[in-house]
PDB file of C-alpha atoms in Angstrom:
ATOM      1  CA  UNK A  29     189.655 154.928 -53.854  1.00 51.00           C
ATOM      2  CA  UNK A  30     186.494 154.333 -51.930  1.00 56.00           C
ATOM      3  CA  UNK A  31     183.683 155.588 -54.220  1.00 57.00           C
ATOM      4  CA  UNK A  32     181.577 156.557 -51.211  1.00 68.00           C
ATOM      5  CA  UNK A  33     184.201 159.005 -49.964  1.00 68.00           C
ATOM      6  CA  UNK A  34     184.636 160.514 -53.437  1.00 73.00           C
ATOM      7  CA  UNK A  35     180.933 161.253 -53.589  1.00 80.00           C
ATOM      8  CA  UNK A  36     180.579 162.529 -50.043  1.00 83.00           C
ATOM      9  CA  UNK A  37     179.572 166.208 -50.403  1.00 88.00           C
ATOM     10  CA  UNK A  38     180.661 167.063 -46.856  1.00 88.00           C
ATOM     11  CA  UNK A  39     184.127 165.706 -47.533  1.00 87.00           C
ATOM     12  CA  UNK A  40     184.366 167.518 -50.866  1.00 89.00           C
ATOM     13  CA  UNK A  41     183.374 170.798 -49.254  1.00 92.00           C
ATOM     14  CA  UNK A  42     185.890 170.203 -46.484  1.00 92.00           C
ATOM     15  CA  UNK A  43     188.661 169.574 -49.019  1.00 90.00           C
ATOM     16  CA  UNK A  44     187.754 172.744 -50.931  1.00 94.00           C
ATOM     17  CA  UNK A  45     187.835 174.765 -47.707  1.00 94.00           C
ATOM     18  CA  UNK A  46     191.207 173.334 -46.770  1.00 93.00           C
ATOM     19  CA  UNK A  47     192.533 174.024 -50.254  1.00 94.00           C
ATOM     20  CA  UNK A  48     191.490 177.644 -49.948  1.00 95.00           C
ATOM     21  CA  UNK A  49     192.905 177.861 -46.438  1.00 94.00           C
ATOM     22  CA  UNK A  50     196.211 176.497 -47.760  1.00 94.00           C
ATOM     23  CA  UNK A  51     196.303 179.106 -50.535  1.00 95.00           C
ATOM     24  CA  UNK A  52     195.642 181.911 -48.070  1.00 95.00           C
ATOM     25  CA  UNK A  53     198.300 180.551 -45.733  1.00 95.00           C
ATOM     26  CA  UNK A  54     200.806 180.420 -48.588  1.00 95.00           C
ATOM     27  CA  UNK A  55     200.054 183.999 -49.618  1.00 95.00           C
ATOM     28  CA  UNK A  56     200.438 185.327 -46.081  1.00 97.00           C
ATOM     29  CA  UNK A  57     203.656 183.358 -45.624  1.00 97.00           C
ATOM     30  CA  UNK A  58     205.140 184.629 -48.869  1.00 97.00           C
ATOM     31  CA  UNK A  59     204.167 188.221 -48.210  1.00 97.00           C
ATOM     32  CA  UNK A  60     205.473 188.110 -44.656  1.00 98.00           C
ATOM     33  CA  UNK A  61     208.790 186.796 -45.936  1.00 98.00           C
ATOM     34  CA  UNK A  62     209.104 189.450 -48.652  1.00 97.00           C
ATOM     35  CA  UNK A  63     207.947 192.310 -46.424  1.00 98.00           C
ATOM     36  CA  UNK A  64     210.137 191.246 -43.530  1.00 98.00           C
ATOM     37  CA  UNK A  65     213.165 191.455 -45.813  1.00 98.00           C
ATOM     38  CA  UNK A  66     212.072 194.857 -47.112  1.00 97.00           C
ATOM     39  CA  UNK A  67     211.038 196.457 -43.846  1.00 98.00           C
ATOM     40  CA  UNK A  68     213.109 194.990 -41.015  1.00 97.00           C
ATOM     41  CA  UNK A  69     216.507 196.234 -42.032  1.00 96.00           C
ATOM     42  CA  UNK A  70     218.234 196.186 -38.641  1.00 96.00           C
ATOM     43  CA  UNK A  71     218.519 193.620 -35.859  1.00 96.00           C
ATOM     44  CA  UNK A  72     215.047 192.717 -34.456  1.00 97.00           C
ATOM     45  CA  UNK A  73     214.162 194.751 -31.359  1.00 97.00           C
ATOM     46  CA  UNK A  74     211.838 194.027 -28.445  1.00 97.00           C
ATOM     47  CA  UNK A  75     209.073 195.707 -30.394  1.00 97.00           C
ATOM     48  CA  UNK A  76     208.568 197.146 -33.852  1.00 98.00           C
ATOM     49  CA  UNK A  77     209.093 200.833 -34.412  1.00 97.00           C
ATOM     50  CA  UNK A  78     206.086 202.675 -35.851  1.00 97.00           C
ATOM     51  CA  UNK A  79     207.908 203.012 -39.174  1.00 97.00           C
ATOM     52  CA  UNK A  80     208.518 199.261 -39.279  1.00 98.00           C
ATOM     53  CA  UNK A  81     204.847 198.612 -38.549  1.00 97.00           C
ATOM     54  CA  UNK A  82     203.686 201.028 -41.274  1.00 97.00           C
ATOM     55  CA  UNK A  83     206.173 199.550 -43.699  1.00 98.00           C
ATOM     56  CA  UNK A  84     204.837 196.031 -43.084  1.00 98.00           C
ATOM     57  CA  UNK A  85     201.213 197.169 -43.405  1.00 97.00           C
ATOM     58  CA  UNK A  86     201.863 199.132 -46.573  1.00 97.00           C
ATOM     59  CA  UNK A  87     204.095 196.455 -48.057  1.00 97.00           C
ATOM     60  CA  UNK A  88     201.313 193.850 -48.153  1.00 96.00           C
ATOM     61  CA  UNK A  89     198.813 196.262 -49.679  1.00 96.00           C
ATOM     62  CA  UNK A  90     201.224 197.619 -52.298  1.00 97.00           C
ATOM     63  CA  UNK A  91     202.204 194.103 -53.244  1.00 96.00           C
ATOM     64  CA  UNK A  92     198.552 193.311 -53.945  1.00 95.00           C
ATOM     65  CA  UNK A  93     198.164 196.545 -55.949  1.00 97.00           C
ATOM     66  CA  UNK A  94     201.228 195.587 -57.963  1.00 97.00           C
ATOM     67  CA  UNK A  95     199.816 192.130 -58.541  1.00 96.00           C
ATOM     68  CA  UNK A  96     196.705 193.682 -60.121  1.00 97.00           C
ATOM     69  CA  UNK A  97     198.794 195.834 -62.452  1.00 98.00           C
ATOM     70  CA  UNK A  98     200.798 192.808 -63.505  1.00 98.00           C
ATOM     71  CA  UNK A  99     197.705 190.742 -64.259  1.00 97.00           C
ATOM     72  CA  UNK A 100     196.112 193.534 -66.305  1.00 97.00           C
ATOM     73  CA  UNK A 101     199.277 194.224 -68.231  1.00 97.00           C
ATOM     74  CA  UNK A 102     199.923 190.575 -68.876  1.00 97.00           C
ATOM     75  CA  UNK A 103     196.370 190.015 -70.106  1.00 96.00           C
ATOM     76  CA  UNK A 104     196.558 193.011 -72.413  1.00 94.00           C
ATOM     77  CA  UNK A 105     199.581 191.564 -74.238  1.00 89.00           C
TER      78      UNK A 105
ATOM     79  CA  UNK B  17     211.215 161.023 -45.760  1.00 53.00           C
ATOM     80  CA  UNK B  18     207.446 161.219 -45.692  1.00 55.00           C
ATOM     81  CA  UNK B  19     206.123 161.721 -42.207  1.00 55.00           C
ATOM     82  CA  UNK B  20     202.657 162.650 -43.422  1.00 57.00           C
ATOM     83  CA  UNK B  21     201.426 159.269 -44.699  1.00 58.00           C
ATOM     84  CA  UNK B  22     198.530 157.786 -42.825  1.00 59.00           C
ATOM     85  CA  UNK B  23     199.311 154.434 -41.230  1.00 61.00           C
ATOM     86  CA  UNK B  24     197.896 151.440 -43.103  1.00 60.00           C
ATOM     87  CA  UNK B  25     194.295 150.844 -42.104  1.00 57.00           C
ATOM     88  CA  UNK B  26     193.880 147.079 -42.536  1.00 61.00           C
ATOM     89  CA  UNK B  27     190.782 146.419 -44.597  1.00 64.00           C
ATOM     90  CA  UNK B  28     188.467 149.121 -43.157  1.00 73.00           C
ATOM     91  CA  UNK B  29     187.834 152.559 -44.706  1.00 74.00           C
ATOM     92  CA  UNK B  30     187.996 155.449 -42.236  1.00 78.00           C
ATOM     93  CA  UNK B  31     184.786 157.415 -41.734  1.00 84.00           C
ATOM     94  CA  UNK B  32     184.667 160.825 -43.458  1.00 82.00           C
ATOM     95  CA  UNK B  33     184.821 162.548 -40.077  1.00 87.00           C
ATOM     96  CA  UNK B  34     187.932 160.606 -39.044  1.00 90.00           C
ATOM     97  CA  UNK B  35     189.563 161.415 -42.383  1.00 86.00           C
ATOM     98  CA  UNK B  36     188.793 165.107 -42.019  1.00 89.00           C
ATOM     99  CA  UNK B  37     190.278 165.157 -38.535  1.00 93.00           C
ATOM    100  CA  UNK B  38     193.384 163.368 -39.733  1.00 93.00           C
ATOM    101  CA  UNK B  39     193.804 165.768 -42.663  1.00 91.00           C
ATOM    102  CA  UNK B  40     193.337 168.769 -40.356  1.00 93.00           C
ATOM    103  CA  UNK B  41     195.944 167.470 -37.922  1.00 95.00           C
ATOM    104  CA  UNK B  42     198.460 166.716 -40.652  1.00 95.00           C
ATOM    105  CA  UNK B  43     197.911 170.107 -42.285  1.00 94.00           C
ATOM    106  CA  UNK B  44     198.407 171.897 -38.968  1.00 94.00           C
ATOM    107  CA  UNK B  45     201.649 169.998 -38.435  1.00 96.00           C
ATOM    108  CA  UNK B  46     202.838 170.782 -41.955  1.00 96.00           C
ATOM    109  CA  UNK B  47     202.069 174.503 -41.590  1.00 96.00           C
ATOM    110  CA  UNK B  48     203.868 174.625 -38.228  1.00 97.00           C
ATOM    111  CA  UNK B  49     206.967 172.899 -39.596  1.00 97.00           C
ATOM    112  CA  UNK B  50     207.055 175.176 -42.612  1.00 97.00           C
ATOM    113  CA  UNK B  51     206.724 178.239 -40.381  1.00 98.00           C
ATOM    114  CA  UNK B  52     209.513 177.068 -38.092  1.00 98.00           C
ATOM    115  CA  UNK B  53     211.755 176.477 -41.110  1.00 98.00           C
ATOM    116  CA  UNK B  54     211.100 180.063 -42.220  1.00 98.00           C
ATOM    117  CA  UNK B  55     211.946 181.294 -38.718  1.00 98.00           C
ATOM    118  CA  UNK B  56     215.260 179.453 -38.858  1.00 98.00           C
ATOM    119  CA  UNK B  57     216.212 181.083 -42.134  1.00 98.00           C
ATOM    120  CA  UNK B  58     215.145 184.615 -41.245  1.00 98.00           C
ATOM    121  CA  UNK B  59     216.620 184.646 -37.754  1.00 98.00           C
ATOM    122  CA  UNK B  60     219.916 183.080 -38.756  1.00 98.00           C
ATOM    123  CA  UNK B  61     220.264 185.745 -41.421  1.00 97.00           C
ATOM    124  CA  UNK B  62     219.437 188.627 -39.077  1.00 97.00           C
ATOM    125  CA  UNK B  63     221.145 187.475 -35.889  1.00 98.00           C
ATOM    126  CA  UNK B  64     224.091 185.206 -36.659  1.00 97.00           C
ATOM    127  CA  UNK B  65     226.019 187.537 -38.899  1.00 95.00           C
ATOM    128  CA  UNK B  66     229.426 186.069 -38.205  1.00 96.00           C
ATOM    129  CA  UNK B  67     229.250 182.501 -36.833  1.00 97.00           C
ATOM    130  CA  UNK B  68     231.745 182.033 -33.990  1.00 97.00           C
ATOM    131  CA  UNK B  69     232.753 179.041 -31.964  1.00 97.00           C
ATOM    132  CA  UNK B  70     229.563 179.308 -29.862  1.00 97.00           C
ATOM    133  CA  UNK B  71     226.348 181.335 -29.751  1.00 96.00           C
ATOM    134  CA  UNK B  72     226.866 184.596 -27.886  1.00 96.00           C
ATOM    135  CA  UNK B  73     224.353 186.065 -25.434  1.00 97.00           C
ATOM    136  CA  UNK B  74     223.440 188.865 -27.805  1.00 97.00           C
ATOM    137  CA  UNK B  75     222.937 186.369 -30.624  1.00 98.00           C
ATOM    138  CA  UNK B  76     220.611 184.263 -28.452  1.00 98.00           C
ATOM    139  CA  UNK B  77     218.515 187.232 -27.353  1.00 98.00           C
ATOM    140  CA  UNK B  78     218.398 188.470 -30.941  1.00 98.00           C
ATOM    141  CA  UNK B  79     217.000 185.092 -32.006  1.00 98.00           C
ATOM    142  CA  UNK B  80     214.321 185.219 -29.292  1.00 98.00           C
ATOM    143  CA  UNK B  81     213.291 188.711 -30.324  1.00 98.00           C
ATOM    144  CA  UNK B  82     213.389 187.679 -33.964  1.00 98.00           C
ATOM    145  CA  UNK B  83     210.913 184.843 -33.367  1.00 98.00           C
ATOM    146  CA  UNK B  84     208.548 187.166 -31.486  1.00 98.00           C
ATOM    147  CA  UNK B  85     208.798 189.875 -34.142  1.00 98.00           C
ATOM    148  CA  UNK B  86     208.317 187.522 -37.056  1.00 98.00           C
ATOM    149  CA  UNK B  87     205.188 186.070 -35.487  1.00 98.00           C
ATOM    150  CA  UNK B  88     203.999 189.639 -34.929  1.00 98.00           C
ATOM    151  CA  UNK B  89     204.830 190.535 -38.543  1.00 98.00           C
ATOM    152  CA  UNK B  90     202.755 187.597 -39.750  1.00 98.00           C
ATOM    153  CA  UNK B  91     199.778 189.005 -37.818  1.00 98.00           C
ATOM    154  CA  UNK B  92     200.309 192.509 -39.195  1.00 97.00           C
ATOM    155  CA  UNK B  93     200.483 191.232 -42.783  1.00 97.00           C
ATOM    156  CA  UNK B  94     197.464 188.999 -42.288  1.00 96.00           C
ATOM    157  CA  UNK B  95     195.326 191.806 -40.843  1.00 96.00           C
ATOM    158  CA  UNK B  96     196.566 194.232 -43.518  1.00 95.00           C
ATOM    159  CA  UNK B  97     195.378 191.871 -46.232  1.00 93.00           C
ATOM    160  CA  UNK B  98     192.074 190.856 -44.727  1.00 90.00           C
ATOM    161  CA  UNK B  99     190.636 194.091 -43.403  1.00 84.00           C
ATOM    162  CA  UNK B 100     190.200 196.495 -46.290  1.00 60.00           C
ATOM    163  CA  UNK B 101     191.680 199.806 -45.149  1.00 51.00           C
ATOM    164  CA  UNK B 102     193.224 201.373 -48.209  1.00 45.00           C
TER     165      UNK B 102
END
């Protein structure tokens, strides 16, 4: 590998940013998949009902809450 | 089947800027393809419940709505996560 590129701070920062962006993208994708399955139980309509919208909103937040509980519990073992 | 490899560059190293642009383009393509693959799975599941000898009109419109709704759902989830409103 070109040693200049490995030492280029701009490039390193760029790669770190893209890594973080990829992690965020993966989390959103996973959560959307899980919450879609949980919340959209009937055939997709031409818009979401208000209960579907609340379900999706809540689903993401509750998933993150759950994730915290799991981490704490796991670390206390 | 790797469609993400950079073409061989002869003997010259690309500039950092060119590399960053190439990485950004390839990442965007990869994200898009992954998203489309998810759409296929979700919408087939929701809309093609009993595959027939052709796609019916209601199945086709269901798929169109499904794509729109799933994109909308992605936005809802994203905003739910990144604006703290507990």
